[in-house]
mmCIF file of C-alpha atoms in Angstrom:
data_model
loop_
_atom_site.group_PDB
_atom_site.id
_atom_site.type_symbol
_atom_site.label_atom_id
_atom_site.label_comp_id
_atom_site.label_asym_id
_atom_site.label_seq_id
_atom_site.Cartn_x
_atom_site.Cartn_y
_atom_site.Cartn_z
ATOM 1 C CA UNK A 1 103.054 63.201 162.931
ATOM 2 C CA UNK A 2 104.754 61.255 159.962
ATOM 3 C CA UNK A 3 101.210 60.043 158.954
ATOM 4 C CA UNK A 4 99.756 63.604 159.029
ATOM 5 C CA UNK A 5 103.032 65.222 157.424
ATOM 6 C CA UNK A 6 102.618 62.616 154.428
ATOM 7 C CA UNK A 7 99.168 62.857 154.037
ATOM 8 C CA UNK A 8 100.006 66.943 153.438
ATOM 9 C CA UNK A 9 102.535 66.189 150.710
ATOM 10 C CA UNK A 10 99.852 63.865 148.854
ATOM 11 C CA UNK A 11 97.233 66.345 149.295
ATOM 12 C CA UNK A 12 99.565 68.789 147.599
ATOM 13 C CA UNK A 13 101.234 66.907 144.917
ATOM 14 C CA UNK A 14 97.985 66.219 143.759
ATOM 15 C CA UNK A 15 96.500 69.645 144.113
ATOM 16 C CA UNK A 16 99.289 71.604 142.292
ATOM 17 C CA UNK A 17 99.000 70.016 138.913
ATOM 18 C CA UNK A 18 97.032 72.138 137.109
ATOM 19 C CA UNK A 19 96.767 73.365 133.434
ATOM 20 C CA UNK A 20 96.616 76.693 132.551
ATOM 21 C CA UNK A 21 95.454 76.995 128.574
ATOM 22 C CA UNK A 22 95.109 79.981 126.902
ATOM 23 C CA UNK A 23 93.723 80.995 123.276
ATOM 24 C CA UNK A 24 95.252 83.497 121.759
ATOM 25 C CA UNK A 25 92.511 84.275 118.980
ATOM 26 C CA UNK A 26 92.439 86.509 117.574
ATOM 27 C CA UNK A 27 95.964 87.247 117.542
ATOM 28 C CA UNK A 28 98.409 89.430 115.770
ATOM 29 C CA UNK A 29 101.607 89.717 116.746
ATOM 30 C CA UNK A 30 105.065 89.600 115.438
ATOM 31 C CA UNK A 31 108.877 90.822 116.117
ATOM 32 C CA UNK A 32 109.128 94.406 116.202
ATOM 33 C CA UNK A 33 113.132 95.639 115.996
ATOM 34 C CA UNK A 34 114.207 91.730 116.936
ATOM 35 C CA UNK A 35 111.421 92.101 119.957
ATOM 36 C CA UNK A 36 108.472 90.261 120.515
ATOM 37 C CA UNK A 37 105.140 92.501 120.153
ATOM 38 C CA UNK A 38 101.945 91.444 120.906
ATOM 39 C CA UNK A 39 98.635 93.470 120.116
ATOM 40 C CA UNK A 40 96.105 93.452 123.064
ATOM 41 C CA UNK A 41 93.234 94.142 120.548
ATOM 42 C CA UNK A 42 92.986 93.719 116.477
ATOM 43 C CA UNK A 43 90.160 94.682 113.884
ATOM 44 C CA UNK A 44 90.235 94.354 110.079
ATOM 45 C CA UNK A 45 87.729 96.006 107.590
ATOM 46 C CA UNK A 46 86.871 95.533 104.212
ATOM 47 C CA UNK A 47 85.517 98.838 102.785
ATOM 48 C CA UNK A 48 82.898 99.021 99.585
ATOM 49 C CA UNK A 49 85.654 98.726 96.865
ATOM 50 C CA UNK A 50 86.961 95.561 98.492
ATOM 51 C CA UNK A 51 90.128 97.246 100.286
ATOM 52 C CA UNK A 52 91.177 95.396 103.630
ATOM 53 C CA UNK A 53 92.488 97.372 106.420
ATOM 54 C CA UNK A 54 94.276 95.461 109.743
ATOM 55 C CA UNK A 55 94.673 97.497 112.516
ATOM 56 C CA UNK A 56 96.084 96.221 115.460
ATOM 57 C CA UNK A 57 96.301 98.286 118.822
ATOM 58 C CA UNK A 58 98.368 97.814 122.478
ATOM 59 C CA UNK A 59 98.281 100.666 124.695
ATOM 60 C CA UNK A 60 100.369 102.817 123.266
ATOM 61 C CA UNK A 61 100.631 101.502 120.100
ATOM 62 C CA UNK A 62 98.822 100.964 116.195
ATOM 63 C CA UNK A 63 100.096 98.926 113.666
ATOM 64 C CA UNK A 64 97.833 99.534 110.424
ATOM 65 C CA UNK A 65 98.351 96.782 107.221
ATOM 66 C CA UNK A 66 96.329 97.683 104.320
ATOM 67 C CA UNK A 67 96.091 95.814 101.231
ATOM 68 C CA UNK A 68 93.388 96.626 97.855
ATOM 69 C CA UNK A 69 91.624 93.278 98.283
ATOM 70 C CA UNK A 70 90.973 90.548 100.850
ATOM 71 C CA UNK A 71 91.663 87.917 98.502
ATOM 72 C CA UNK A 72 94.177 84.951 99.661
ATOM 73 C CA UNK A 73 97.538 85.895 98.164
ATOM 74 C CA UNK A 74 100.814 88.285 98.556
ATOM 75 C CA UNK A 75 100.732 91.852 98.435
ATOM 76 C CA UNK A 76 104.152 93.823 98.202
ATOM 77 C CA UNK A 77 104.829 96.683 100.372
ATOM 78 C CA UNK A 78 106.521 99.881 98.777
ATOM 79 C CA UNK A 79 105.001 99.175 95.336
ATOM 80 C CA UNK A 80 101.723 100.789 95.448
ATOM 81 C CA UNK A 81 99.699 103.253 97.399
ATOM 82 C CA UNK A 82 96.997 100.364 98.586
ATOM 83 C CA UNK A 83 99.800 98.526 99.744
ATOM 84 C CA UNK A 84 100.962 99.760 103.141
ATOM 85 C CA UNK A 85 102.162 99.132 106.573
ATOM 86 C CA UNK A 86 102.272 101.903 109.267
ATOM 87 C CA UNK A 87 102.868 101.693 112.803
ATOM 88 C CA UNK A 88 102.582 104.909 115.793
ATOM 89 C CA UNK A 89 104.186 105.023 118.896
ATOM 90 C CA UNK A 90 102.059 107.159 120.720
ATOM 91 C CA UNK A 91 103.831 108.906 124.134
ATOM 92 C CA UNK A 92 101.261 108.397 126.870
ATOM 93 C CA UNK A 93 102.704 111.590 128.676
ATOM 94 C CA UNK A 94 103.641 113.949 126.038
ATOM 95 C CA UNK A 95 100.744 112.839 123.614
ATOM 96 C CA UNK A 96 103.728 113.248 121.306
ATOM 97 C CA UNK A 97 103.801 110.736 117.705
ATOM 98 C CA UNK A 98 106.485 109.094 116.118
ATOM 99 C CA UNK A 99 105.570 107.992 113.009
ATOM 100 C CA UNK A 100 106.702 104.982 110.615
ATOM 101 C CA UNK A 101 104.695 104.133 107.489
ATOM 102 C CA UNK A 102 105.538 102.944 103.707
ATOM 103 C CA UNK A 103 104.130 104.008 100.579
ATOM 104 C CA UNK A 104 105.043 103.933 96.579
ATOM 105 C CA UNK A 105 108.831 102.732 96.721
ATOM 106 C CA UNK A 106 108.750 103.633 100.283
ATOM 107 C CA UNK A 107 109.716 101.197 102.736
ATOM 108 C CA UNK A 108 109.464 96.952 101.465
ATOM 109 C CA UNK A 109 108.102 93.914 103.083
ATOM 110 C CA UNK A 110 104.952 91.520 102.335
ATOM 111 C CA UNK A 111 101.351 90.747 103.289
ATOM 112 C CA UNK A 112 100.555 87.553 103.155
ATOM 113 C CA UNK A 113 96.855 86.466 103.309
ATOM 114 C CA UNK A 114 96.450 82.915 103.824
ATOM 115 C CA UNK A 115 92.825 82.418 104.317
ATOM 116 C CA UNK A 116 89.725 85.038 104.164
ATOM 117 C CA UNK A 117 86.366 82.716 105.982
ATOM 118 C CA UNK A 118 83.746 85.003 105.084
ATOM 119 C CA UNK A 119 81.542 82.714 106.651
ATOM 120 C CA UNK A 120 82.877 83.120 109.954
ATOM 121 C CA UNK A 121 84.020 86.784 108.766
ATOM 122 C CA UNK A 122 87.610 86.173 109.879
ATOM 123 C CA UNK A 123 91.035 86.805 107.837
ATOM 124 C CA UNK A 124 94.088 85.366 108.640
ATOM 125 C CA UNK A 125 97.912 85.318 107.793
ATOM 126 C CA UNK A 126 101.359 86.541 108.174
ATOM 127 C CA UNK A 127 103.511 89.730 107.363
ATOM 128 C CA UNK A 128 106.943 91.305 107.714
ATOM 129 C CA UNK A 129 108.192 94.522 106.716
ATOM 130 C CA UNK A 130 110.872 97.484 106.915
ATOM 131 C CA UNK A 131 109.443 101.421 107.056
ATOM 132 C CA UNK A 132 110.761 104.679 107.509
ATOM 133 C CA UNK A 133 110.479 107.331 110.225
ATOM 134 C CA UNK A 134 108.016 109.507 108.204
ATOM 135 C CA UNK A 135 108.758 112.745 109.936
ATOM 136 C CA UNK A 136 112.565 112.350 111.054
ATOM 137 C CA UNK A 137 111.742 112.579 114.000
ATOM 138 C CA UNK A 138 114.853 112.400 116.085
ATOM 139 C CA UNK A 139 113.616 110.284 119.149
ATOM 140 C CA UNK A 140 113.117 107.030 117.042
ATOM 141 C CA UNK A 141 115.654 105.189 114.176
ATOM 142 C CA UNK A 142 115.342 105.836 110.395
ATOM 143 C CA UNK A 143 113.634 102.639 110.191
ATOM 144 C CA UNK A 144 111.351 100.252 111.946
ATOM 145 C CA UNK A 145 111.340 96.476 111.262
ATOM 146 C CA UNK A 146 108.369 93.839 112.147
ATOM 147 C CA UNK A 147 109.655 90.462 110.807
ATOM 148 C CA UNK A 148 107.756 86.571 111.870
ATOM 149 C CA UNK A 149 104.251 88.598 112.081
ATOM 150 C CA UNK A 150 100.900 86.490 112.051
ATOM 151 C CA UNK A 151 97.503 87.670 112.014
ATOM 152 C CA UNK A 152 94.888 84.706 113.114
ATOM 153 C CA UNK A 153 91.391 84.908 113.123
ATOM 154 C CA UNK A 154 91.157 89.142 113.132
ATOM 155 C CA UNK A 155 87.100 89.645 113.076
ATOM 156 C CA UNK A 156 86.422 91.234 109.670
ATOM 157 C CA UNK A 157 83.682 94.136 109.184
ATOM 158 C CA UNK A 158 82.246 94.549 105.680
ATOM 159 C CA UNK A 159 81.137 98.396 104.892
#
């Protein structure tokens, strides 16, 4: 019985090692309101006069970066209207918005591009930023705050 009982242990001791690796790439994801947030699904776009749109979606949930060129470098939010960051909360019942965006002296933060492959057709880099409840509306804060975001790897479509 001792034989058969060690024999078991081996059998699992060697059996429950295992490694479970994921990739997260794409990935875009940061800390919304000192919480971690994690998109399920991310797209960027590049329209015809070189404007670069991230959107990044959960269930409930868009976060939309937009910048006036795809070019490595750091654009300021708040200080231009090609220079945004919005993000709706969308209530899965109601179908009710709340809505936080930033425009001209609206709102501050930074997108940070770090690398645009247009080989691969892939854009990558980091962000952080603080925007205002556009509409008051009185069942979220004035303000919403995303600080430590990263985008990796977001597919990019040319129009």
């Amino acid at each position: 019985m001792k034989k058969h009982f060690l024999f078991l242990m081996v059998l699992f001791s060697l059996f429950s090692c295992e490694e479970d690796v994921r990739f997260n790439n794409p990935s875009f994801q940061g800390m919304k309101d000192n919480f971690f947030w994690r998109a399920i699904q991310s797209t960027a776009t590049i329209n015809s006069v070189g404007s670069l749109t991230i959107e990044a979606y959960t269930a409930t949930e868009i976060v939309t970066l937009k910048t006036n060129s795809a070019a490595a470098g750091t654009y300021v939010i708040g200080t231009s209207p090609t220079r945004t960051a919005t993000y709706v909360y969308t209530d899965p019942l109601t179908q009710e918005s709340i809505t936080f965006s930033s425009g001209f002296n609206i709102g501050n933060g930074e997108i940070v591009i770090t690398e645009y492959n247009q080989v691969e057709k892939t854009i990558s880099g980091t962000f952080k930023f603080n925007i205002v409840n556009t509409f008051d509306n009185p069942l979220a804060g004035p303000t919403l705050n995303f600080q430590n975001g990263f985008f990796y790897k977001i597919p990019v479509t040319v129009n």
